[in-house]
Tab-separated table of C-alpha atoms in Angstrom:
chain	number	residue	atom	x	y	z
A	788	UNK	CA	11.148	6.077	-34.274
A	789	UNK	CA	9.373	5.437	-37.852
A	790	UNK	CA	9.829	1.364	-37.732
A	791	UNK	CA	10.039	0.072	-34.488
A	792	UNK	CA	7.942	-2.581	-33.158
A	793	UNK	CA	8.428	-1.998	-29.636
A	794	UNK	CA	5.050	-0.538	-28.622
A	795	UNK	CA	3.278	-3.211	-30.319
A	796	UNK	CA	5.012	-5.561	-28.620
A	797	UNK	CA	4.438	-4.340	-25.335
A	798	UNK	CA	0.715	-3.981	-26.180
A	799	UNK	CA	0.692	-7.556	-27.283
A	800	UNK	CA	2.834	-7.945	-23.650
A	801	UNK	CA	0.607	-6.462	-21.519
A	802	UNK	CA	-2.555	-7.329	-22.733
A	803	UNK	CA	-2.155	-10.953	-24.189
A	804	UNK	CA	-0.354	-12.155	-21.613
A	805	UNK	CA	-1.391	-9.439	-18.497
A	806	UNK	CA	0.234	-9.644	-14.987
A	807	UNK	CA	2.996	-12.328	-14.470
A	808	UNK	CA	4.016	-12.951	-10.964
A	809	UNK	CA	6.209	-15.807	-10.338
A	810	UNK	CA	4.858	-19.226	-10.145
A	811	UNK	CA	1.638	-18.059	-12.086
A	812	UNK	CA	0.423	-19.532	-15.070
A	813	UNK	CA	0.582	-16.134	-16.624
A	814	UNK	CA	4.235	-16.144	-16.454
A	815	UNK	CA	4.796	-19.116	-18.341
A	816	UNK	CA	2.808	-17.942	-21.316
A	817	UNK	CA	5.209	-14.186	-21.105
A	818	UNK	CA	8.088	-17.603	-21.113
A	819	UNK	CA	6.048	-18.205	-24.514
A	820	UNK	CA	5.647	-15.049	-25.634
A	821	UNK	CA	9.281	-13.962	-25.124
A	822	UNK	CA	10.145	-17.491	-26.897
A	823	UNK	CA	7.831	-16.957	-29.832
A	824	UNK	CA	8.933	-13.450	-30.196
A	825	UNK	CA	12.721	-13.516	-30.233
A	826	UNK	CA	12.130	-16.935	-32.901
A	827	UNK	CA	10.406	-14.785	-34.766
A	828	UNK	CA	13.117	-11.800	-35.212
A	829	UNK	CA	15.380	-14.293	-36.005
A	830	UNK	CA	18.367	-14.191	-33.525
A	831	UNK	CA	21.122	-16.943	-33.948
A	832	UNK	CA	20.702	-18.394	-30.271
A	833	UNK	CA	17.553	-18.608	-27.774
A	834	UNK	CA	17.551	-20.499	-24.992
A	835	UNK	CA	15.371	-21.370	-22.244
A	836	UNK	CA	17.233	-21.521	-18.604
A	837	UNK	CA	15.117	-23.584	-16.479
A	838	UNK	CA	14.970	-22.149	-12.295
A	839	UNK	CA	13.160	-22.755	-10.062
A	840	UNK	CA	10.774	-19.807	-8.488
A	841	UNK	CA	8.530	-19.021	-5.492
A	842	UNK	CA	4.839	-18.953	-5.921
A	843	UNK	CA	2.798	-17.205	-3.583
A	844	UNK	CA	-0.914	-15.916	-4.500
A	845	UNK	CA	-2.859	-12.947	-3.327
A	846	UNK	CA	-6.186	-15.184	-3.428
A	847	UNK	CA	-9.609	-13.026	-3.071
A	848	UNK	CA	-9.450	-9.538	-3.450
A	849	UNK	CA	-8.509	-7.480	0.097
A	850	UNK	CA	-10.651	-5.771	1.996
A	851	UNK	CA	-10.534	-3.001	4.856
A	852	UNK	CA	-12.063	-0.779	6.657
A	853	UNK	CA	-11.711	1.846	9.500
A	854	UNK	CA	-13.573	1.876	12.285
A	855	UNK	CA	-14.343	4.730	15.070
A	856	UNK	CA	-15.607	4.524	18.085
A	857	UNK	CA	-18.680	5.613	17.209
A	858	UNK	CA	-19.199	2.434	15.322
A	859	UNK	CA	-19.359	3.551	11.090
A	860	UNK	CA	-16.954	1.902	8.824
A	861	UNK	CA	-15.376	3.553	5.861
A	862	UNK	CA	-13.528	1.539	3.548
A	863	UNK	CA	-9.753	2.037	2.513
A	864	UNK	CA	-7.878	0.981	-0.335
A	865	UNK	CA	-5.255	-2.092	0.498
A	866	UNK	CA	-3.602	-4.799	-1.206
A	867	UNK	CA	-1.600	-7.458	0.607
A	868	UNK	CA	2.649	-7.236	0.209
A	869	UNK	CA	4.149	-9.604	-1.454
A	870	UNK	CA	4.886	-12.721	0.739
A	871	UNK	CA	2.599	-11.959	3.622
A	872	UNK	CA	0.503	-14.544	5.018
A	873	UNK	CA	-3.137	-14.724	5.333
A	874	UNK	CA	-5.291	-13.508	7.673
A	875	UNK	CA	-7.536	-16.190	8.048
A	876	UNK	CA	-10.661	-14.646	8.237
A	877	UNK	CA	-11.488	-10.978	9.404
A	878	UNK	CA	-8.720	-9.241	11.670
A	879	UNK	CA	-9.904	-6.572	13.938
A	880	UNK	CA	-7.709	-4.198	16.021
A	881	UNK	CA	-6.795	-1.523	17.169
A	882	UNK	CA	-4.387	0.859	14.951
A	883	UNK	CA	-1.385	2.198	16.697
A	884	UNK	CA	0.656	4.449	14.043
A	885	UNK	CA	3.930	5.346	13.892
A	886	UNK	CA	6.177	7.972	11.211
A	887	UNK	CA	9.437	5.235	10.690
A	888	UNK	CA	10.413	2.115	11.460
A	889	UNK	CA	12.721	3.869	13.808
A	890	UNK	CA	10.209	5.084	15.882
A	891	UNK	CA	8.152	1.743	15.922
A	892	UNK	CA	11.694	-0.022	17.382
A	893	UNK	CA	11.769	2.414	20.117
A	894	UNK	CA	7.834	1.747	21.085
A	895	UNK	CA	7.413	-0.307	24.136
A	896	UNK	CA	5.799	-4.371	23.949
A	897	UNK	CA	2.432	-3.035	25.844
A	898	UNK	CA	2.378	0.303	23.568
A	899	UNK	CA	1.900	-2.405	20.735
A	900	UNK	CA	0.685	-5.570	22.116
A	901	UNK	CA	-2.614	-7.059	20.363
A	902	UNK	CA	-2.555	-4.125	17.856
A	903	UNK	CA	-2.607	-3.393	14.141
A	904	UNK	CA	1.023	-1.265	13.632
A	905	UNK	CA	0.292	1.390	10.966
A	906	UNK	CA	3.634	2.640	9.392
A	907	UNK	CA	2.585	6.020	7.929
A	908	UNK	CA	6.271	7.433	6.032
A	909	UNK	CA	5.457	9.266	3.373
A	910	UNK	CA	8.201	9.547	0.319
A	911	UNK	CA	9.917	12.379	0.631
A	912	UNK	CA	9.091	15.012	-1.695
A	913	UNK	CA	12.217	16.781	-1.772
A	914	UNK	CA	14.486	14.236	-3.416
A	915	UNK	CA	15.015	14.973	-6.788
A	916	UNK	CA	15.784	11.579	-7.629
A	917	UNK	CA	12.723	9.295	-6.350
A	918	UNK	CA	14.418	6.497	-5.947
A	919	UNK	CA	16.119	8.016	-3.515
A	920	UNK	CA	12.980	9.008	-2.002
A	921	UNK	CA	12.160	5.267	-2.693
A	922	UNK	CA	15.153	3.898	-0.462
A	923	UNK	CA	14.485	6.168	2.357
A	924	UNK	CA	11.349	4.241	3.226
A	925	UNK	CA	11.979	0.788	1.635
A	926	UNK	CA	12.336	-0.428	5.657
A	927	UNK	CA	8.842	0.109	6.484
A	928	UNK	CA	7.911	-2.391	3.324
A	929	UNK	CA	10.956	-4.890	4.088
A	930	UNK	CA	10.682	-4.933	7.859
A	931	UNK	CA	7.892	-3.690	9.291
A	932	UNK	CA	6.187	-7.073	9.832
A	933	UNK	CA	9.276	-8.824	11.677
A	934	UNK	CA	9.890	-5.130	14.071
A	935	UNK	CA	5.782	-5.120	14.661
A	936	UNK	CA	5.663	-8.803	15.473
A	937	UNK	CA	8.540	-8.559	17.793
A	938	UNK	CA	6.301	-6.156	19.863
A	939	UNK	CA	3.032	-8.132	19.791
A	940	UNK	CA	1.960	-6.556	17.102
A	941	UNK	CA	-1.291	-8.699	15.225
A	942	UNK	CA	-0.519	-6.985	11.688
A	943	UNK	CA	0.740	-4.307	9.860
A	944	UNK	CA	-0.316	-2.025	7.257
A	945	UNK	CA	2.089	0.806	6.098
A	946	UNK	CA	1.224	3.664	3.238
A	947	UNK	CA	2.182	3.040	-0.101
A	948	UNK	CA	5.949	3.718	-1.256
A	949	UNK	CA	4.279	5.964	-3.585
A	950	UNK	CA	4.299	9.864	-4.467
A	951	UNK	CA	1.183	10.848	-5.644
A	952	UNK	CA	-2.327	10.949	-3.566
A	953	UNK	CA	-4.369	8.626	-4.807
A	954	UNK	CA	-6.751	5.505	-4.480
A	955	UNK	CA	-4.069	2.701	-5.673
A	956	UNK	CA	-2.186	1.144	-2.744
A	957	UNK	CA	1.134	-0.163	-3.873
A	958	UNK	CA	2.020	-3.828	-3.303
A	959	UNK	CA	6.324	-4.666	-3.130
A	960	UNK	CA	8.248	-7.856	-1.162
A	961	UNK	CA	8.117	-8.119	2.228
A	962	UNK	CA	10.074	-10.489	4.691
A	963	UNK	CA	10.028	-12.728	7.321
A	964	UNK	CA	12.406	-13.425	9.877
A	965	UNK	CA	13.279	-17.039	11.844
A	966	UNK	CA	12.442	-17.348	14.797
A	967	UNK	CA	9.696	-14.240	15.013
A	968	UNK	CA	6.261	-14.766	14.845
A	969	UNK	CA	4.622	-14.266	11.350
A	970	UNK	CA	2.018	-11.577	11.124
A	971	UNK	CA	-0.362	-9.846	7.802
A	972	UNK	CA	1.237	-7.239	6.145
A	973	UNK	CA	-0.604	-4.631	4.021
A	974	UNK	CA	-0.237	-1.625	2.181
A	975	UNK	CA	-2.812	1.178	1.971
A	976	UNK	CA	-3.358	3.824	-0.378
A	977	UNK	CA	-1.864	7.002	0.174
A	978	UNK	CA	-5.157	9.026	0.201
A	979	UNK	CA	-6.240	5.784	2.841
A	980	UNK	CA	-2.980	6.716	4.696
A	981	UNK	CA	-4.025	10.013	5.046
A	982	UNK	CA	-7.779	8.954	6.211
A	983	UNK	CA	-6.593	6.853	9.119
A	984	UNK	CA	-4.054	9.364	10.322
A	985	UNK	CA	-7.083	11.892	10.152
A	986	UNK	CA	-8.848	9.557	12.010
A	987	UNK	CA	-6.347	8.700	14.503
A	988	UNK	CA	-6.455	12.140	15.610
A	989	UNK	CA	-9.548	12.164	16.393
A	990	UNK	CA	-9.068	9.001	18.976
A	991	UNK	CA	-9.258	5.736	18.912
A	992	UNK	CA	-9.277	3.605	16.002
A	993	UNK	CA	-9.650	-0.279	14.682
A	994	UNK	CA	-8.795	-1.973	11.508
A	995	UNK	CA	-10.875	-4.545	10.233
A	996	UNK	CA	-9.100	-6.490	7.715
A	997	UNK	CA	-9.345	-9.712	5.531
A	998	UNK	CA	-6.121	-10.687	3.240
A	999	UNK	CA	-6.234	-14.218	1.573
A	1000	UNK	CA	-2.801	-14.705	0.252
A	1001	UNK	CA	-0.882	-18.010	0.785
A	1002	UNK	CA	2.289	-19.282	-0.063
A	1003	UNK	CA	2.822	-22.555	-2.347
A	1004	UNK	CA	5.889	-25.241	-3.225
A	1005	UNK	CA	8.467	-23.494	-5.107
A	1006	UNK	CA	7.175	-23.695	-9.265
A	1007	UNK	CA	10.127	-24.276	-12.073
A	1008	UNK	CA	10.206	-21.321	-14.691
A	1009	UNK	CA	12.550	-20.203	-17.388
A	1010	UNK	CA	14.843	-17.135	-17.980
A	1011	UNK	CA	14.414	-16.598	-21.901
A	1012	UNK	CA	17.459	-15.609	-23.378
A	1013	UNK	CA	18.393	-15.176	-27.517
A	1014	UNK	CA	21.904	-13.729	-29.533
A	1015	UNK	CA	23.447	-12.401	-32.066
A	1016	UNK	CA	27.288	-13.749	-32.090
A	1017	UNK	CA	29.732	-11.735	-31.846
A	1018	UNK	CA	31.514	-11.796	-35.367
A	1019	UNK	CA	35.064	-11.019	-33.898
A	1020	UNK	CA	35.503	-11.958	-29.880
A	1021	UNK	CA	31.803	-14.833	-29.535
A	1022	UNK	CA	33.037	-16.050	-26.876
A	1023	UNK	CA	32.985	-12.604	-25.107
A	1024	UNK	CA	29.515	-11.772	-24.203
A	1025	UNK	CA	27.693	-8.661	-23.216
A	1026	UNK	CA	24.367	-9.481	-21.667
A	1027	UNK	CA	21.594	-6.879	-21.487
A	1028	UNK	CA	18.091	-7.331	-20.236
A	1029	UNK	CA	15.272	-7.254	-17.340
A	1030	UNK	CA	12.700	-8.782	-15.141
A	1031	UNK	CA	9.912	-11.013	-17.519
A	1032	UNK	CA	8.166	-11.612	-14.042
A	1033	UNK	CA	5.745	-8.879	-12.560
A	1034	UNK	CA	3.626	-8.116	-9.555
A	1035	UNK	CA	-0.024	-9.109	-10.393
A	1036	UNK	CA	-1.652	-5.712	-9.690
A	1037	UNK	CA	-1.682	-4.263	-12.646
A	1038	UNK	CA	0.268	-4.958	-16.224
A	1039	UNK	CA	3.796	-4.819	-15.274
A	1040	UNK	CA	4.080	-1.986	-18.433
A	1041	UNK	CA	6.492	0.089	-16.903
A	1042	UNK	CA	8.068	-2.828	-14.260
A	1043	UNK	CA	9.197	-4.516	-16.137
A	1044	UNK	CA	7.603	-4.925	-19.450
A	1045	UNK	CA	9.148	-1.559	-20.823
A	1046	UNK	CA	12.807	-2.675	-19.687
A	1047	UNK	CA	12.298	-6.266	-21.068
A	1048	UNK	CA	11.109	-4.385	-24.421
A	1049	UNK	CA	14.156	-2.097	-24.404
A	1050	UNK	CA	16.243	-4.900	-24.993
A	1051	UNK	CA	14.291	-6.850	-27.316
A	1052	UNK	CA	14.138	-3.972	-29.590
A	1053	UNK	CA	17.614	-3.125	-29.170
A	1054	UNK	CA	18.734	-6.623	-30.511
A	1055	UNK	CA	15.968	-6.414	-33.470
A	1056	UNK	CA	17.072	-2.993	-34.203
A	1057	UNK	CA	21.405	-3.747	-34.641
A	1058	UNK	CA	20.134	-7.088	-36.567
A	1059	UNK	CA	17.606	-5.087	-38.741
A	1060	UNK	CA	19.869	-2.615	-39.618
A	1061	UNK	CA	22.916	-5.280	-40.645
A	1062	UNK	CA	25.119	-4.603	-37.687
A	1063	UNK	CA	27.532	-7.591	-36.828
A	1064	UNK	CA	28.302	-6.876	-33.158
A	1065	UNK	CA	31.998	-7.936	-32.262
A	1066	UNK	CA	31.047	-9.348	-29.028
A	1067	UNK	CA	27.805	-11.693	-28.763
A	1068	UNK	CA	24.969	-9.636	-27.314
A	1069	UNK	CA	22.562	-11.713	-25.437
A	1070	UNK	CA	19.269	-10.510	-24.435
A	1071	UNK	CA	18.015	-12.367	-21.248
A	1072	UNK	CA	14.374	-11.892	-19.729
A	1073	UNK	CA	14.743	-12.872	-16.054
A	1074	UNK	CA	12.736	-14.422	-13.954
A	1075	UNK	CA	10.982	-13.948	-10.080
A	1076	UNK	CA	13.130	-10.174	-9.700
A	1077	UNK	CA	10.078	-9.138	-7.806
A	1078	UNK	CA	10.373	-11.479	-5.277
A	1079	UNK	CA	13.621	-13.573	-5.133
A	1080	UNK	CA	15.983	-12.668	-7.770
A	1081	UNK	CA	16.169	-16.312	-8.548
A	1082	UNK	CA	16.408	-15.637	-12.857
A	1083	UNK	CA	19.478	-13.370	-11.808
A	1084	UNK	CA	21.623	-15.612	-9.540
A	1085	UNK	CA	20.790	-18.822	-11.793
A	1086	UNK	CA	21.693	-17.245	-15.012
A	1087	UNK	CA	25.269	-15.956	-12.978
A	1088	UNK	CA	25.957	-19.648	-11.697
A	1089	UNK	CA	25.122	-20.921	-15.019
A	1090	UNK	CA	27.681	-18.629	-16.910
A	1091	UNK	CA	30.638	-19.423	-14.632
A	1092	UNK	CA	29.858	-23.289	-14.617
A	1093	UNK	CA	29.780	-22.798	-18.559
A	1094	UNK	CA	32.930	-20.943	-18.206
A	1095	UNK	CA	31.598	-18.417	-20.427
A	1096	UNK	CA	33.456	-14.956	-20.445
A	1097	UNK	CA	31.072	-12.007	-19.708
A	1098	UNK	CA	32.651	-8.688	-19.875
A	1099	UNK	CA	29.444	-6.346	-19.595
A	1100	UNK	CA	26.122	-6.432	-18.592
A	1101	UNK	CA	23.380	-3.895	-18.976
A	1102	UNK	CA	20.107	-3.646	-17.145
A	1103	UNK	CA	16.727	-1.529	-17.935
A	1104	UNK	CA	14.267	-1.773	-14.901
A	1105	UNK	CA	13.473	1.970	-14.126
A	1106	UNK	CA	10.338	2.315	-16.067
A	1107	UNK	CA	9.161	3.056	-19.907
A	1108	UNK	CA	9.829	7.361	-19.297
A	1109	UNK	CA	12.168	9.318	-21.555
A	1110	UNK	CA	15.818	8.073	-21.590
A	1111	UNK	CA	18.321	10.572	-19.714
A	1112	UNK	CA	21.284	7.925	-20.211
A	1113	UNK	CA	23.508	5.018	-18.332
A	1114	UNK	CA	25.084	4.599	-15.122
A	1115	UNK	CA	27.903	2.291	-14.350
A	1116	UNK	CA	28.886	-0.146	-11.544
A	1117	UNK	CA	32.091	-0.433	-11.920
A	1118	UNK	CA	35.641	0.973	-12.054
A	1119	UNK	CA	36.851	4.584	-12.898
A	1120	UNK	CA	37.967	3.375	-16.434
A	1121	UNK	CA	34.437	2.079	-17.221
A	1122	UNK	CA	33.312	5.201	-15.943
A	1123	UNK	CA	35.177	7.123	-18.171
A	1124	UNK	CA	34.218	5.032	-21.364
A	1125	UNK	CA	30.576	5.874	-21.117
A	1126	UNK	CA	31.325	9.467	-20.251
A	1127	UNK	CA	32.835	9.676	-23.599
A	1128	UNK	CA	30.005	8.287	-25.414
A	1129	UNK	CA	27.838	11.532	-23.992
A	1130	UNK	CA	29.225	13.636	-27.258
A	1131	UNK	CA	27.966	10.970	-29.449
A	1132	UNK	CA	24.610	10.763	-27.698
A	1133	UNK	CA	24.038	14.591	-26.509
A	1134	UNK	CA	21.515	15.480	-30.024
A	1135	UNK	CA	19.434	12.789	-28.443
A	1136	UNK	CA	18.926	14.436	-25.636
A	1137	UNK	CA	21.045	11.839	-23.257
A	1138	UNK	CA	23.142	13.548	-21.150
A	1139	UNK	CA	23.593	11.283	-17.298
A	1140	UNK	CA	27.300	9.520	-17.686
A	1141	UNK	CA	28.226	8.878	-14.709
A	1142	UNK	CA	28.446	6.054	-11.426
A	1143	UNK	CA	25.599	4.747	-9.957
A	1144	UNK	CA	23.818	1.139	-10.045
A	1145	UNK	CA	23.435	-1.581	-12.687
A	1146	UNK	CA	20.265	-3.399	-11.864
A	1147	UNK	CA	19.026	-6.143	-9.334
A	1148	UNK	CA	18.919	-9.118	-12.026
A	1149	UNK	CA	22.672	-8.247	-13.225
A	1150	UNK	CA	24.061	-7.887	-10.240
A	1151	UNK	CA	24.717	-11.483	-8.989
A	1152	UNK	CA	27.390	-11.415	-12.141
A	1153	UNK	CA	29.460	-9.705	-9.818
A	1154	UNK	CA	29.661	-12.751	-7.562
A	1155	UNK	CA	31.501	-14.546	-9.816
A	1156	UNK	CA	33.221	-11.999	-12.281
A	1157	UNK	CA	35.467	-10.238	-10.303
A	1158	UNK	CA	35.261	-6.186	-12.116
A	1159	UNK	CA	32.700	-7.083	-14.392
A	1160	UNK	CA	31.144	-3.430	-15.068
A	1161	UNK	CA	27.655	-2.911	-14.822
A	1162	UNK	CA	25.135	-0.455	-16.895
A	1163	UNK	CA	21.869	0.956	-16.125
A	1164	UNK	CA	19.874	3.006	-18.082
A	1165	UNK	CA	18.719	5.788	-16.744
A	1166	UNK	CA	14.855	7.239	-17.873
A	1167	UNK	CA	13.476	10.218	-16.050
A	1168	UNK	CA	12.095	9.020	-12.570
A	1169	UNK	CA	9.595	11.999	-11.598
A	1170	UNK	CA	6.405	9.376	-12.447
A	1171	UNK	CA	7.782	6.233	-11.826
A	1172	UNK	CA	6.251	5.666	-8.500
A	1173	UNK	CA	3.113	7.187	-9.814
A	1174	UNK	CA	2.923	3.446	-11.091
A	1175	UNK	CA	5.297	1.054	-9.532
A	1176	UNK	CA	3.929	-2.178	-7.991
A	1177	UNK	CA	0.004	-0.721	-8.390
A	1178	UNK	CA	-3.075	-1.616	-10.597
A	1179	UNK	CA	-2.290	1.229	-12.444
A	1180	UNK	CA	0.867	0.088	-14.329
A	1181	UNK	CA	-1.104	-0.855	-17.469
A	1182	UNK	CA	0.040	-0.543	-20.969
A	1183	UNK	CA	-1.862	2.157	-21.150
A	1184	UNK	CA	0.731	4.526	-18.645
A	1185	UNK	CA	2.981	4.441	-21.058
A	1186	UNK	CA	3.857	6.771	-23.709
A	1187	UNK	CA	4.721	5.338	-27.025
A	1188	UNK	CA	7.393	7.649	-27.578
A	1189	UNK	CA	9.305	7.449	-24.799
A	1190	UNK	CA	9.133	4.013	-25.068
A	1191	UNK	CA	10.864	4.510	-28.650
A	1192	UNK	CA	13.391	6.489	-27.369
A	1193	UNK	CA	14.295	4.248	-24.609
A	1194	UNK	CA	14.536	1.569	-27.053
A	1195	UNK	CA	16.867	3.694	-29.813
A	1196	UNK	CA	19.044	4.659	-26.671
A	1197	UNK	CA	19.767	0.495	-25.885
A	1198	UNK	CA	20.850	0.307	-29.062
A	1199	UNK	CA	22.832	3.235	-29.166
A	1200	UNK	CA	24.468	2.586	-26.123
A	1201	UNK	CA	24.942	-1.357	-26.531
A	1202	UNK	CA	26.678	-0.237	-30.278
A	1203	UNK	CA	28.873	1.540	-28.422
A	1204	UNK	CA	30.044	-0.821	-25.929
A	1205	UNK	CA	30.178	-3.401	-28.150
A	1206	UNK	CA	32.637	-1.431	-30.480
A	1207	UNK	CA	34.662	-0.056	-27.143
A	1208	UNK	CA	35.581	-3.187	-25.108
């Protein structure tokens, strides 16, 4: 909290480097920087795991507009999901707008035929936890292209998996199916959303739309990874980290750059202060989480074929807020262990022990460590998808001390691990 270099570093993140979306040439200088920077606190071990990554680029910025009958346009806010195609010049149709994906599937071919599907479900505001919120209308994101185009549907557009009302659409991976006709996906703003449902009302209504994004060959990348060995058990490795990769709306500050920065601090911070770890602790920035998870499953394959023995792996990828705790994938016993660390940790304000998820790049592990447990930490999610996947994830949205405390409760919790497996 008085010596930490963690906010720096995600300054020097965020705004050196900027956006990094797979493929880009922005995300091999954050391969750099992440390189450079672990050199330079001195771990034992970094390593650069070459894989092999999508690229797909947005391409000009998007542009839309809503159109009445009587002729006046009013622009909306969109951005293109991640993965769509093009739309090769202007698209103009007519909206048809439906509440769930549900309710789309149940729509008739001629209902849809020719027209622009707009998926208007709105996070629901009830959930405490907003990732639950979050889950409840992932489908719309996921699969609202392959369900319109079934139908005859031209394109899609669905509101932003976002909370607040406001002008920045969110952007998020979207997917194709074989075999079913591939059509433009969008997202709108939510304060868009709500002007085309207005509008909609009213009567009839047509999108005009222009997306330029394209897909490209497959680009190779690196997962950056550095150590300290374990002074006791090296050969028994607890891996903690996140996603180096972003989307390119904004900064990636909160997804992933303060989960990436977690780590990295957590590592300087038990080397700083002398700490010999009885395990080795390797910190691993993955690659293309966003949209492939290809870092994560090479970096699992890789660790079995090296018949290296990892017993733990922890994951930060909720966002730069203030630390409530961990969660754990994995059996009762693991639960248990980190339940009893809550004494230990309760003056700090951490308090959620208990089962729940590890984290998307960790999770292939499980593939090929049979019981390998699985940590997440666990920040307050109330503003989280105030930012996630839009322009305004910048540096800037995050709050220097939280960011601190997120990083002091890594190392905390990785101490702990370390000296209880």
């Amino acid at each position: 909290m008085v010596r930490g270099k963690s906010y720096e570093d995600l300054r020097s993140l965020c705004k050196g480097v900027g956006a990094r979306l797979s493929g880009s040439a922005q995300a091999q200088m954050a391969v750099e920087w992440g390189k450079r920077k672990m050199e330079s606190y001195g771990f034992d071990q970094i390593y650069l795991q070459p894989v092999m990554v999508p690229h797909w680029e947005r391409g000009n910025k998007e542009v839309a507009w809503i159109q009445s009958t009587s002729g006046d346009a009013i622009p909306v806010d969109i951005l293109a999901l991640g993965g769509s195609i093009g739309t090769n010049g202007l698209l103009k149709a007519e909206v048809i707008e439906f509440k769930s994906l549900d309710d789309l599937k149940k729509a008739t071919k001629a209902s849809v035929q020719g027209k622009i599907v707009f998926l208007n479900q709105a996070m629901n505001p009830a959930d405490i936890s907003t990732f639950k919120a979050y889950g409840g209308c992932y489908s719309i994101r996921g699969h609202g292209a392959v369900e319109g185009a079934k139908l005859g549907a031209v394109g899609v557009v669905i509101r932003s998996l976002a909370l607040p009302e406001d002008h920045f659409p969110h952007t998020g991976s979207m997917y194709y199916e074989d075999g079913v006709s591939k059509i433009p996906a969008g997202a709108l703003s939510t304060i868009s959303s709500n002007e085309l449902s207005k509008a909609l009302e009213k009567g009839k209504v047509t999108l005009i739309l222009e997306m330029d994004c394209r897909d490209f060959p497959d680009e190779p990348s690196f997962n950056v990874m550095g150590e300290l060995t374990g002074s006791e058990k090296p050969n028994e490795i607890i891996t903690i980290g996140g996603h180096l990769d972003s989307w390119d709306a904004g900064e990636g500050a909160h997804d992933d750059g303060a989960g990436i920065i977690h780590c990295l601090e957590a590592l300087r911070i038990l080397k700083a202060s002398g700490i010999k770890p009885k395990h080795t602790i390797r910190v691993v920035f993955f690659m293309n989480e966003e949209n492939g998870n290809k870092g994560g499953h090479a970096y699992a394959t890789w660790a079995k074929k090296e018949n290296q023995k990892q017993i733990a792996a922890v994951e930060s990828d909720r966002g730069g807020f203030s630390p409530d705790g961990f969660e754990c994938d994995g059996k009762e016993s693991y639960i248990q262990l980190i339940k009893g660390f809550a004494p230990l940790l309760a003056p700090y304000d951490l308090h959620h022990f208990e089962a729940g998820y590890g984290g998307v790049d960790i999770s292939p592990l499980k593939l090929h460590y049979d019981g390998i447990p699985l940590f997440g930490f666990v920040p307050d999610s109330q503003r989280y998808f105030d930012f996630h996947h839009a322009a305004s994830d910048v540096f800037e949205s995050v709050n220097k001390r939280e960011l601190e405390l997120g990083c002091a409760s890594m190392a905390a919790f990785v101490y702990l691990l370390d000296k209880s497996l």
